[in-house]
């Protein structure tokens, strides 16, 4: 039996009064959490949810989000977390491409969620579920609904990720993928029943859900949830709840490090912070150790396709290996390969490729993209460029994918371009990354106008906002006479970035 609810049953039996989940004033022990999940699973089964059904979740962080993950798994159904920043058009595409049968959403996201045209269950502002009158009233005790049998190869979750195509791709996470990820992180981070993790990153994202996320529950530890991110609130929660570990997107870590040092809450319980995913400058690492001398700053690399967390920086190596994202974990095979699949030597730059039990087996309903993403021997092609040194430390140098990472969110430039091309004034478009002091990168649209047409940045922005999540929309626009291309006609975004950096992009 591989359902996630299995760990609830074990923990409820072995340490029933241990603290499992904290959310504001709400403190749930293992026995209570299991009873709530059992009750919720019974209610969802009453709504017709069963094995293999795909249930979408469009929610901010709350106990209900975690309870739903467990309850859906208990029924043998599949979790489909949705970014709550998506537009109704994007939600409709993902939910229908996935084949979802229901969406559970916070009521503030009702308009976006309704875009899928599926049965919709809404939550109140506190994240509490309201199906009937008292769905989570467990005064009657544990319901005792038997878990549906799930095997290691069964699908636990679908997560849609931006990529090189104009539409998001559905990453299939099996139970095997998830549990091997948890095993790796438990060993690497020393997770146990005393671990107290603060989850402030959104649970729809692998950072919030998987670094190490629910893996702490498998080890018997405590998850403390924050609904929204606010830098000082993070530090106050670390102090109050004696937090040991946290994952932060780079922009979150920067915000916290930029707070005035005077009068800040005591955060000396913190032992580690995973805050990488990019080429972290030495100045940020030093600023972190100045603020938190007792804690590890863990730069990392990973993908949604691998349930994330494929490399972690080791303690004591942060400065002699500055610029690296660490070494591969125990159950990740990593190689640097040439375009034709040849394994390259240490120091040689090529595509980062991975194989192992935490690597996905396919993209949902996309055999062509799946075939393009794997070499014949099973190594996943990441689309990222880097090298490994003689000690096995990974250094990321570029991205083959036209991906923009803004505030920890992936933006596929081709997806934004697809929307821009729908504007009648635009003849050609290319979206590229511009460095941003807070968000890391921001999307910029370079457009060539159709003959006799004009467009302002605000008009382009309004057009994009009606079709895309706000974080994906271009933060600036340049109008060009033509786009730079190579002899085969491919747009050279590297040239656009270089010209943008020098302020020398020519306009007609």
Short mmCIF file of C-alpha atoms in Angstrom, two decimals:
data_model
loop_
_atom_site.label_atom_id
_atom_site.label_comp_id
_atom_site.label_asym_id
_atom_site.label_seq_id
_atom_site.Cartn_x
_atom_site.Cartn_y
_atom_site.Cartn_z
CA UNK A 1 0.00 0.00 0.00
CA UNK A 2 1.73 3.20 -1.18
CA UNK A 3 -0.98 5.79 -0.43
CA UNK A 4 0.35 8.82 1.44
CA UNK A 5 -2.25 8.29 4.17
CA UNK A 6 -0.25 5.22 5.22
CA UNK A 7 2.25 7.48 7.00
CA UNK A 8 -0.60 9.14 8.89
CA UNK A 9 -1.81 5.80 10.17
CA UNK A 10 1.67 4.78 11.30
CA UNK A 11 2.40 8.08 13.03
CA UNK A 12 -1.05 8.19 14.63
CA UNK A 13 -0.42 4.73 16.05
CA UNK A 14 3.15 5.25 17.21
CA UNK A 15 3.10 8.87 18.40
CA UNK A 16 -0.54 9.93 18.41
CA UNK A 17 -0.01 13.05 20.53
CA UNK A 18 3.00 14.26 18.54
CA UNK A 19 2.55 17.56 16.75
CA UNK A 20 1.94 17.03 13.03
CA UNK A 21 0.66 20.33 11.63
CA UNK A 22 0.65 23.92 12.91
CA UNK A 23 -1.23 26.78 11.26
CA UNK A 24 -1.63 29.92 13.33
CA UNK A 25 -3.51 28.92 16.46
CA UNK A 26 -4.45 25.54 15.01
CA UNK A 27 -2.24 22.71 16.28
CA UNK A 28 -3.02 19.19 15.06
CA UNK A 29 -1.55 16.04 16.56
CA UNK A 30 -1.17 12.93 14.41
CA UNK A 31 -4.33 11.26 15.65
CA UNK A 32 -6.45 14.35 14.94
CA UNK A 33 -4.90 14.91 11.52
CA UNK A 34 -5.57 11.31 10.53
CA UNK A 35 -9.20 11.59 11.71
CA UNK A 36 -9.69 14.79 9.69
CA UNK A 37 -8.23 13.17 6.58
CA UNK A 38 -10.40 10.08 7.01
CA UNK A 39 -13.49 12.27 7.34
CA UNK A 40 -12.51 14.31 4.28
CA UNK A 41 -11.83 11.19 2.20
CA UNK A 42 -15.28 9.89 3.12
CA UNK A 43 -16.86 13.17 2.04
CA UNK A 44 -14.99 13.20 -1.28
CA UNK A 45 -15.93 9.58 -1.92
CA UNK A 46 -19.52 10.66 -1.37
CA UNK A 47 -19.00 13.16 -4.18
CA UNK A 48 -17.98 10.31 -6.48
CA UNK A 49 -14.19 10.64 -6.25
CA UNK A 50 -12.46 7.27 -6.60
CA UNK A 51 -9.33 5.55 -7.83
CA UNK A 52 -7.69 7.20 -10.81
CA UNK A 53 -9.83 10.35 -10.72
CA UNK A 54 -7.87 13.59 -11.09
CA UNK A 55 -8.76 16.32 -8.59
CA UNK A 56 -7.36 19.82 -9.11
CA UNK A 57 -6.46 22.05 -6.16
CA UNK A 58 -6.27 25.83 -6.61
CA UNK A 59 -5.51 27.08 -3.14
CA UNK A 60 -3.18 29.08 -0.97
CA UNK A 61 -1.39 27.27 1.83
CA UNK A 62 -3.75 25.96 4.51
CA UNK A 63 -4.34 22.80 6.54
CA UNK A 64 -7.08 21.93 4.05
CA UNK A 65 -4.51 21.81 1.22
CA UNK A 66 -2.42 19.20 3.03
CA UNK A 67 -5.50 17.28 4.22
CA UNK A 68 -6.77 17.16 0.65
CA UNK A 69 -3.45 15.77 -0.60
CA UNK A 70 -3.70 12.94 1.91
CA UNK A 71 -7.42 12.34 1.38
CA UNK A 72 -7.15 12.25 -2.43
CA UNK A 73 -4.25 9.81 -2.18
CA UNK A 74 -6.23 7.70 0.32
CA UNK A 75 -8.92 7.24 -2.34
CA UNK A 76 -6.35 6.25 -4.98
CA UNK A 77 -7.14 9.45 -6.88
CA UNK A 78 -4.56 11.84 -8.39
CA UNK A 79 -3.64 15.32 -7.11
CA UNK A 80 -3.37 18.15 -9.65
CA UNK A 81 -2.06 21.31 -7.91
CA UNK A 82 -2.70 24.52 -9.84
CA UNK A 83 -0.84 27.81 -9.58
CA UNK A 84 -3.45 30.22 -8.19
CA UNK A 85 -1.90 33.03 -10.24
CA UNK A 86 -3.07 31.44 -13.50
CA UNK A 87 -5.75 33.00 -15.66
CA UNK A 88 -9.07 31.25 -16.26
CA UNK A 89 -7.91 30.34 -19.78
CA UNK A 90 -4.76 28.70 -18.42
CA UNK A 91 -6.69 26.85 -15.73
CA UNK A 92 -9.18 25.64 -18.32
CA UNK A 93 -6.43 24.29 -20.57
CA UNK A 94 -4.55 22.45 -17.80
CA UNK A 95 -7.61 20.99 -16.07
CA UNK A 96 -9.13 19.74 -19.31
CA UNK A 97 -5.85 18.47 -20.77
CA UNK A 98 -5.28 16.55 -17.54
CA UNK A 99 -8.81 15.16 -17.55
CA UNK A 100 -9.66 16.50 -14.09
CA UNK A 101 -13.11 15.66 -12.74
CA UNK A 102 -13.31 18.31 -10.01
CA UNK A 103 -11.60 21.48 -8.78
CA UNK A 104 -11.29 22.49 -5.14
CA UNK A 105 -10.42 26.18 -4.85
CA UNK A 106 -10.27 29.06 -2.42
CA UNK A 107 -13.32 31.22 -3.02
CA UNK A 108 -11.13 34.19 -4.04
CA UNK A 109 -10.06 32.15 -7.08
CA UNK A 110 -13.60 31.23 -8.13
CA UNK A 111 -13.46 33.16 -11.41
CA UNK A 112 -10.21 31.51 -12.57
CA UNK A 113 -11.26 28.05 -11.40
CA UNK A 114 -14.63 28.31 -13.11
CA UNK A 115 -12.80 28.62 -16.44
CA UNK A 116 -12.41 24.85 -16.54
CA UNK A 117 -16.16 24.23 -16.60
CA UNK A 118 -15.83 21.45 -14.01
CA UNK A 119 -17.63 20.76 -10.72
CA UNK A 120 -16.22 23.26 -8.24
CA UNK A 121 -15.89 23.13 -4.45
CA UNK A 122 -14.99 26.42 -2.78
CA UNK A 123 -13.15 27.10 0.47
CA UNK A 124 -13.51 30.09 2.77
CA UNK A 125 -10.74 32.60 3.50
CA UNK A 126 -9.26 30.48 6.28
CA UNK A 127 -8.87 27.55 3.91
CA UNK A 128 -11.58 25.52 5.59
CA UNK A 129 -13.74 23.31 3.43
CA UNK A 130 -17.48 23.83 3.32
CA UNK A 131 -19.18 20.81 1.76
CA UNK A 132 -22.49 20.56 3.51
CA UNK A 133 -22.23 22.07 6.96
CA UNK A 134 -19.40 20.40 8.83
CA UNK A 135 -17.11 18.46 6.55
CA UNK A 136 -14.16 18.63 8.93
CA UNK A 137 -16.19 18.14 12.08
CA UNK A 138 -14.64 14.91 13.31
CA UNK A 139 -16.40 14.76 16.66
CA UNK A 140 -17.84 11.44 15.56
CA UNK A 141 -14.33 9.99 15.40
CA UNK A 142 -12.38 8.23 12.68
CA UNK A 143 -14.55 7.20 9.75
CA UNK A 144 -12.57 4.06 8.94
CA UNK A 145 -12.82 4.32 5.13
CA UNK A 146 -10.43 1.72 3.74
CA UNK A 147 -7.63 3.05 1.54
CA UNK A 148 -7.75 2.18 -2.15
CA UNK A 149 -4.80 -0.03 -3.13
CA UNK A 150 -2.04 1.93 -4.86
CA UNK A 151 1.21 0.51 -6.18
CA UNK A 152 4.63 2.08 -6.60
CA UNK A 153 4.03 2.83 -10.29
CA UNK A 154 0.59 4.36 -9.78
CA UNK A 155 0.25 8.09 -10.34
CA UNK A 156 0.36 10.15 -7.17
CA UNK A 157 0.34 13.63 -8.73
CA UNK A 158 0.33 15.63 -11.95
CA UNK A 159 2.24 18.92 -11.96
CA UNK A 160 2.13 21.15 -15.01
CA UNK A 161 5.32 22.98 -15.82
CA UNK A 162 6.27 25.62 -18.33
CA UNK A 163 8.75 24.46 -20.94
CA UNK A 164 9.86 25.01 -24.49
CA UNK A 165 6.40 24.40 -25.95
CA UNK A 166 3.65 26.98 -26.16
CA UNK A 167 1.53 25.07 -23.66
CA UNK A 168 2.38 23.70 -20.19
CA UNK A 169 3.34 20.04 -19.94
CA UNK A 170 1.96 17.61 -17.37
CA UNK A 171 4.70 15.93 -15.34
CA UNK A 172 3.66 12.49 -14.06
CA UNK A 173 4.84 11.77 -10.51
CA UNK A 174 4.47 8.17 -9.42
CA UNK A 175 4.54 7.05 -5.82
CA UNK A 176 7.97 5.59 -6.53
CA UNK A 177 9.24 8.99 -7.68
CA UNK A 178 7.87 10.70 -4.58
CA UNK A 179 9.11 8.20 -2.02
CA UNK A 180 12.63 7.95 -3.48
CA UNK A 181 12.78 11.76 -3.35
CA UNK A 182 11.75 11.66 0.31
CA UNK A 183 14.32 8.94 1.06
CA UNK A 184 17.10 11.01 -0.52
CA UNK A 185 16.15 14.19 1.35
CA UNK A 186 15.71 12.37 4.66
CA UNK A 187 19.27 11.07 4.44
CA UNK A 188 20.78 14.32 3.15
CA UNK A 189 19.01 16.67 5.60
CA UNK A 190 18.80 14.34 8.59
CA UNK A 191 15.00 14.50 8.84
CA UNK A 192 13.43 12.80 11.87
CA UNK A 193 10.52 13.12 14.31
CA UNK A 194 12.15 16.21 15.89
CA UNK A 195 12.39 18.12 12.60
CA UNK A 196 10.25 21.26 12.45
CA UNK A 197 9.84 22.60 8.90
CA UNK A 198 8.38 25.98 7.99
CA UNK A 199 6.47 25.86 4.68
CA UNK A 200 5.93 29.36 3.33
CA UNK A 201 6.49 28.59 -0.36
CA UNK A 202 3.24 27.74 -2.15
CA UNK A 203 2.23 24.08 -1.95
CA UNK A 204 1.38 24.00 -5.67
CA UNK A 205 5.14 24.36 -6.29
CA UNK A 206 7.79 21.66 -5.78
CA UNK A 207 9.68 24.07 -3.53
CA UNK A 208 6.87 24.24 -0.98
CA UNK A 209 5.62 20.67 -1.38
CA UNK A 210 8.86 18.74 -1.93
CA UNK A 211 11.93 20.60 -0.58
CA UNK A 212 11.50 18.62 1.61
CA UNK A 213 7.80 19.41 2.18
CA UNK A 214 5.70 16.37 2.99
CA UNK A 215 8.87 14.34 3.33
CA UNK A 216 9.08 15.74 6.87
CA UNK A 217 5.77 14.03 7.67
CA UNK A 218 7.10 10.71 6.42
CA UNK A 219 9.94 11.11 8.93
CA UNK A 220 7.44 11.89 11.71
CA UNK A 221 8.34 15.59 11.96
CA UNK A 222 6.22 18.73 12.19
CA UNK A 223 5.11 21.02 9.37
CA UNK A 224 4.37 24.64 10.25
CA UNK A 225 2.38 26.44 7.54
CA UNK A 226 2.16 30.10 6.60
CA UNK A 227 -0.62 31.09 4.23
CA UNK A 228 1.24 34.07 2.75
CA UNK A 229 4.84 35.17 2.56
CA UNK A 230 5.97 38.23 4.48
CA UNK A 231 9.66 38.51 5.43
CA UNK A 232 9.33 39.56 9.06
CA UNK A 233 6.51 37.07 9.66
CA UNK A 234 8.85 34.29 8.50
CA UNK A 235 11.44 35.25 11.12
CA UNK A 236 8.79 35.63 13.83
CA UNK A 237 7.48 32.16 13.04
CA UNK A 238 10.99 30.67 13.11
CA UNK A 239 11.46 32.14 16.58
CA UNK A 240 8.03 31.20 17.96
CA UNK A 241 7.91 27.66 16.55
CA UNK A 242 11.64 26.84 16.91
CA UNK A 243 11.90 26.07 13.20
CA UNK A 244 14.83 23.94 12.07
CA UNK A 245 14.51 24.07 8.26
CA UNK A 246 12.94 26.08 5.46
CA UNK A 247 12.85 26.36 1.67
CA UNK A 248 12.88 29.86 0.20
CA UNK A 249 12.84 31.07 -3.38
CA UNK A 250 15.89 33.32 -4.01
CA UNK A 251 13.73 36.45 -3.96
CA UNK A 252 12.35 35.45 -0.54
CA UNK A 253 15.85 34.92 0.86
CA UNK A 254 16.93 38.30 -0.50
CA UNK A 255 13.97 40.05 1.13
CA UNK A 256 14.79 38.52 4.52
CA UNK A 257 18.49 39.35 4.24
CA UNK A 258 17.63 42.94 3.31
CA UNK A 259 15.63 43.52 6.52
CA UNK A 260 17.35 45.89 8.96
CA UNK A 261 19.24 43.74 11.46
CA UNK A 262 18.21 45.77 14.49
CA UNK A 263 15.24 44.41 16.41
CA UNK A 264 14.75 41.25 14.33
CA UNK A 265 13.31 38.13 15.98
CA UNK A 266 15.74 35.51 17.25
CA UNK A 267 16.12 32.77 14.61
CA UNK A 268 18.88 30.72 16.23
CA UNK A 269 16.86 27.49 16.00
CA UNK A 270 17.33 27.48 12.20
CA UNK A 271 19.71 24.76 11.05
CA UNK A 272 19.33 24.83 7.28
CA UNK A 273 17.78 26.87 4.50
CA UNK A 274 17.43 25.62 0.93
CA UNK A 275 17.44 28.83 -1.08
CA UNK A 276 19.21 28.10 -4.32
CA UNK A 277 18.21 27.09 -7.80
CA UNK A 278 20.36 29.71 -9.46
CA UNK A 279 23.98 30.80 -9.55
CA UNK A 280 24.00 32.28 -6.05
CA UNK A 281 26.48 35.15 -5.66
CA UNK A 282 29.08 34.83 -2.91
CA UNK A 283 27.85 38.09 -1.38
CA UNK A 284 24.43 36.56 -0.67
CA UNK A 285 25.94 33.46 0.93
CA UNK A 286 28.14 35.63 3.17
CA UNK A 287 25.15 37.81 4.08
CA UNK A 288 23.22 34.68 5.06
CA UNK A 289 26.01 33.41 7.34
CA UNK A 290 26.33 36.86 8.91
CA UNK A 291 22.61 36.79 9.75
CA UNK A 292 22.31 33.06 10.58
CA UNK A 293 25.79 31.82 11.63
CA UNK A 294 24.37 28.60 13.08
CA UNK A 295 22.60 27.51 9.86
CA UNK A 296 23.54 25.97 6.50
CA UNK A 297 22.83 27.84 3.29
CA UNK A 298 22.01 25.06 0.82
CA UNK A 299 22.23 25.93 -2.83
CA UNK A 300 20.41 23.33 -4.90
CA UNK A 301 19.38 22.24 -8.36
CA UNK A 302 16.32 20.31 -9.45
CA UNK A 303 13.35 20.09 -11.77
CA UNK A 304 9.67 19.38 -11.49
CA UNK A 305 10.42 16.37 -13.74
CA UNK A 306 12.63 14.92 -10.98
CA UNK A 307 10.47 15.96 -7.98
CA UNK A 308 13.22 18.55 -7.40
CA UNK A 309 16.21 18.55 -5.06
CA UNK A 310 18.68 16.64 -7.28
CA UNK A 311 21.79 18.34 -5.89
CA UNK A 312 22.39 19.97 -2.51
CA UNK A 313 25.43 21.93 -1.40
CA UNK A 314 27.30 20.17 1.37
CA UNK A 315 28.15 21.91 4.67
CA UNK A 316 31.57 23.54 4.70
CA UNK A 317 31.91 23.63 0.89
CA UNK A 318 29.92 26.82 0.25
CA UNK A 319 32.95 29.03 -0.42
CA UNK A 320 35.56 26.74 -1.92
CA UNK A 321 32.84 25.66 -4.39
CA UNK A 322 31.14 29.03 -4.72
CA UNK A 323 28.94 29.17 -7.81
CA UNK A 324 28.15 25.45 -7.58
CA UNK A 325 24.75 24.01 -6.68
CA UNK A 326 26.30 21.01 -4.92
CA UNK A 327 26.74 17.35 -5.76
CA UNK A 328 24.06 14.89 -6.89
CA UNK A 329 22.23 13.03 -4.12
CA UNK A 330 22.49 9.30 -3.51
CA UNK A 331 19.73 8.16 -5.84
CA UNK A 332 20.37 10.53 -8.76
CA UNK A 333 22.71 9.61 -11.58
CA UNK A 334 23.92 12.81 -13.23
CA UNK A 335 26.00 13.20 -16.37
CA UNK A 336 26.99 16.07 -18.63
CA UNK A 337 26.35 15.08 -22.22
CA UNK A 338 26.84 16.43 -25.70
CA UNK A 339 23.96 16.95 -28.08
CA UNK A 340 24.41 13.44 -29.50
CA UNK A 341 24.40 11.88 -26.03
CA UNK A 342 28.14 11.43 -25.51
CA UNK A 343 29.22 11.64 -21.85
CA UNK A 344 31.60 14.57 -21.33
CA UNK A 345 34.62 14.80 -19.05
CA UNK A 346 34.90 16.92 -15.87
CA UNK A 347 35.09 20.59 -16.78
CA UNK A 348 33.49 20.12 -20.19
CA UNK A 349 30.29 22.04 -20.70
CA UNK A 350 27.16 20.31 -21.98
CA UNK A 351 23.58 19.38 -21.15
CA UNK A 352 22.78 18.28 -17.60
CA UNK A 353 21.16 14.82 -17.76
CA UNK A 354 19.70 12.66 -14.98
CA UNK A 355 18.49 9.12 -14.39
CA UNK A 356 17.11 7.38 -11.33
CA UNK A 357 14.00 6.34 -9.41
CA UNK A 358 12.88 9.91 -8.70
CA UNK A 359 12.92 10.90 -12.38
CA UNK A 360 9.49 11.01 -14.03
CA UNK A 361 8.64 8.40 -16.64
CA UNK A 362 6.58 10.60 -18.98
CA UNK A 363 4.72 13.77 -19.77
CA UNK A 364 0.98 13.29 -19.44
CA UNK A 365 -0.68 12.60 -22.79
CA UNK A 366 2.39 13.76 -24.73
CA UNK A 367 4.40 10.79 -26.08
CA UNK A 368 6.26 12.95 -28.60
CA UNK A 369 7.59 15.36 -25.98
CA UNK A 370 8.38 12.41 -23.70
CA UNK A 371 10.46 10.76 -26.44
CA UNK A 372 12.31 14.01 -27.13
CA UNK A 373 13.15 14.46 -23.45
CA UNK A 374 14.90 11.11 -22.85
CA UNK A 375 17.99 9.52 -24.33
CA UNK A 376 17.53 5.84 -25.26
CA UNK A 377 19.34 4.71 -22.08
CA UNK A 378 16.81 6.50 -19.86
CA UNK A 379 18.69 9.71 -19.03
CA UNK A 380 16.43 12.77 -18.83
CA UNK A 381 17.57 15.77 -20.84
CA UNK A 382 17.17 18.77 -18.55
CA UNK A 383 17.65 21.44 -21.20
CA UNK A 384 20.08 23.15 -18.81
CA UNK A 385 23.77 23.64 -19.61
CA UNK A 386 26.58 23.17 -17.12
CA UNK A 387 29.63 21.19 -16.12
CA UNK A 388 30.79 19.01 -13.26
CA UNK A 389 34.22 19.54 -11.76
CA UNK A 390 36.66 16.77 -10.84
CA UNK A 391 35.00 16.48 -7.39
CA UNK A 392 31.53 15.97 -8.89
CA UNK A 393 30.15 19.44 -8.04
CA UNK A 394 27.66 20.81 -10.57
CA UNK A 395 27.97 24.31 -12.02
CA UNK A 396 25.08 25.68 -14.09
CA UNK A 397 26.15 27.99 -16.89
CA UNK A 398 23.13 28.47 -19.16
CA UNK A 399 19.70 27.22 -20.11
CA UNK A 400 18.97 25.66 -23.46
CA UNK A 401 15.29 26.07 -22.78
CA UNK A 402 14.01 29.59 -23.33
CA UNK A 403 13.02 29.75 -19.70
CA UNK A 404 12.78 32.85 -17.54
CA UNK A 405 12.90 32.41 -13.77
CA UNK A 406 11.20 35.30 -12.01
CA UNK A 407 10.72 35.19 -8.27
CA UNK A 408 11.15 31.43 -8.27
CA UNK A 409 8.45 30.91 -10.91
CA UNK A 410 9.28 29.41 -14.32
CA UNK A 411 8.04 31.37 -17.33
CA UNK A 412 8.23 29.69 -20.73
CA UNK A 413 8.99 32.47 -23.21
CA UNK A 414 7.26 30.50 -25.97
CA UNK A 415 4.04 30.43 -23.96
CA UNK A 416 4.09 34.23 -23.62
CA UNK A 417 5.01 34.59 -27.29
CA UNK A 418 1.99 32.50 -28.29
CA UNK A 419 -0.27 35.02 -26.57
CA UNK A 420 1.53 38.06 -27.98
CA UNK A 421 1.20 36.69 -31.50
CA UNK A 422 -2.58 36.74 -31.05
CA UNK A 423 -2.51 40.56 -31.01
CA UNK A 424 -3.35 41.87 -34.51
CA UNK A 425 -0.68 44.58 -34.37
CA UNK A 426 2.16 42.10 -33.87
CA UNK A 427 3.96 40.47 -36.78
CA UNK A 428 6.78 38.79 -34.82
CA UNK A 429 7.62 38.45 -31.15
CA UNK A 430 10.40 37.15 -28.95
CA UNK A 431 10.35 37.14 -25.15
CA UNK A 432 13.66 37.15 -23.30
CA UNK A 433 15.00 37.57 -19.76
CA UNK A 434 16.27 40.84 -18.33
CA UNK A 435 18.08 40.81 -14.95
CA UNK A 436 15.91 42.23 -12.17
CA UNK A 437 17.24 43.38 -8.78
CA UNK A 438 14.46 41.72 -6.78
CA UNK A 439 12.87 39.00 -8.91
CA UNK A 440 16.10 37.71 -10.45
CA UNK A 441 14.76 37.98 -13.99
CA UNK A 442 11.88 39.76 -15.70
CA UNK A 443 10.26 38.97 -19.05
CA UNK A 444 10.72 41.53 -21.84
CA UNK A 445 8.86 41.40 -25.15
CA UNK A 446 10.65 42.31 -28.36
CA UNK A 447 8.06 42.82 -31.10
CA UNK A 448 8.06 43.56 -34.81
CA UNK A 449 4.85 45.29 -35.84
CA UNK A 450 2.65 44.44 -38.76
CA UNK A 451 2.66 47.02 -41.53
CA UNK A 452 0.82 50.20 -40.58
CA UNK A 453 0.22 49.03 -36.98
CA UNK A 454 1.12 50.61 -33.65
CA UNK A 455 0.97 49.32 -30.09
CA UNK A 456 1.85 50.70 -26.67
CA UNK A 457 3.29 48.68 -23.82
CA UNK A 458 0.09 49.15 -21.84
CA UNK A 459 -2.00 47.79 -24.71
CA UNK A 460 0.26 44.75 -24.95
CA UNK A 461 0.13 44.26 -21.17
CA UNK A 462 -3.68 44.43 -21.11
CA UNK A 463 -3.81 41.87 -23.92
CA UNK A 464 -1.50 39.49 -22.02
CA UNK A 465 -3.19 39.94 -18.65
CA UNK A 466 -6.49 38.78 -20.10
CA UNK A 467 -4.89 35.47 -21.11
CA UNK A 468 -1.95 34.84 -18.79
CA UNK A 469 -1.09 34.86 -15.11
CA UNK A 470 0.22 38.26 -14.06
CA UNK A 471 3.74 37.01 -13.27
CA UNK A 472 4.11 35.73 -16.86
CA UNK A 473 3.26 39.06 -18.49
CA UNK A 474 6.11 41.12 -20.01
CA UNK A 475 7.46 43.82 -17.69
CA UNK A 476 8.68 45.87 -20.64
CA UNK A 477 8.48 46.02 -24.43
CA UNK A 478 10.86 47.01 -27.20
CA UNK A 479 9.77 47.51 -30.80
CA UNK A 480 12.28 46.39 -33.44
CA UNK A 481 12.53 46.55 -37.21
CA UNK A 482 13.51 42.86 -37.21
CA UNK A 483 14.51 40.12 -34.80
CA UNK A 484 18.11 38.84 -34.81
CA UNK A 485 18.22 35.36 -36.37
CA UNK A 486 20.80 32.76 -37.31
CA UNK A 487 21.10 31.46 -40.90
CA UNK A 488 18.43 28.81 -40.23
CA UNK A 489 15.98 31.46 -39.05
CA UNK A 490 16.10 30.79 -35.30
CA UNK A 491 15.71 33.89 -33.13
CA UNK A 492 18.94 34.62 -31.23
CA UNK A 493 17.71 35.55 -27.77
CA UNK A 494 21.29 35.65 -26.53
CA UNK A 495 21.81 38.63 -28.86
CA UNK A 496 18.65 40.28 -27.55
CA UNK A 497 19.87 39.87 -23.97
CA UNK A 498 23.31 41.24 -24.81
CA UNK A 499 21.93 44.26 -26.70
CA UNK A 500 19.39 44.89 -23.94
CA UNK A 501 22.16 44.90 -21.31
CA UNK A 502 24.07 47.59 -23.20
CA UNK A 503 20.98 49.65 -23.99
CA UNK A 504 21.68 49.37 -27.71
CA UNK A 505 18.52 47.67 -28.98
CA UNK A 506 17.65 49.61 -32.13
CA UNK A 507 14.07 50.64 -32.85
CA UNK A 508 12.62 51.42 -36.29
#
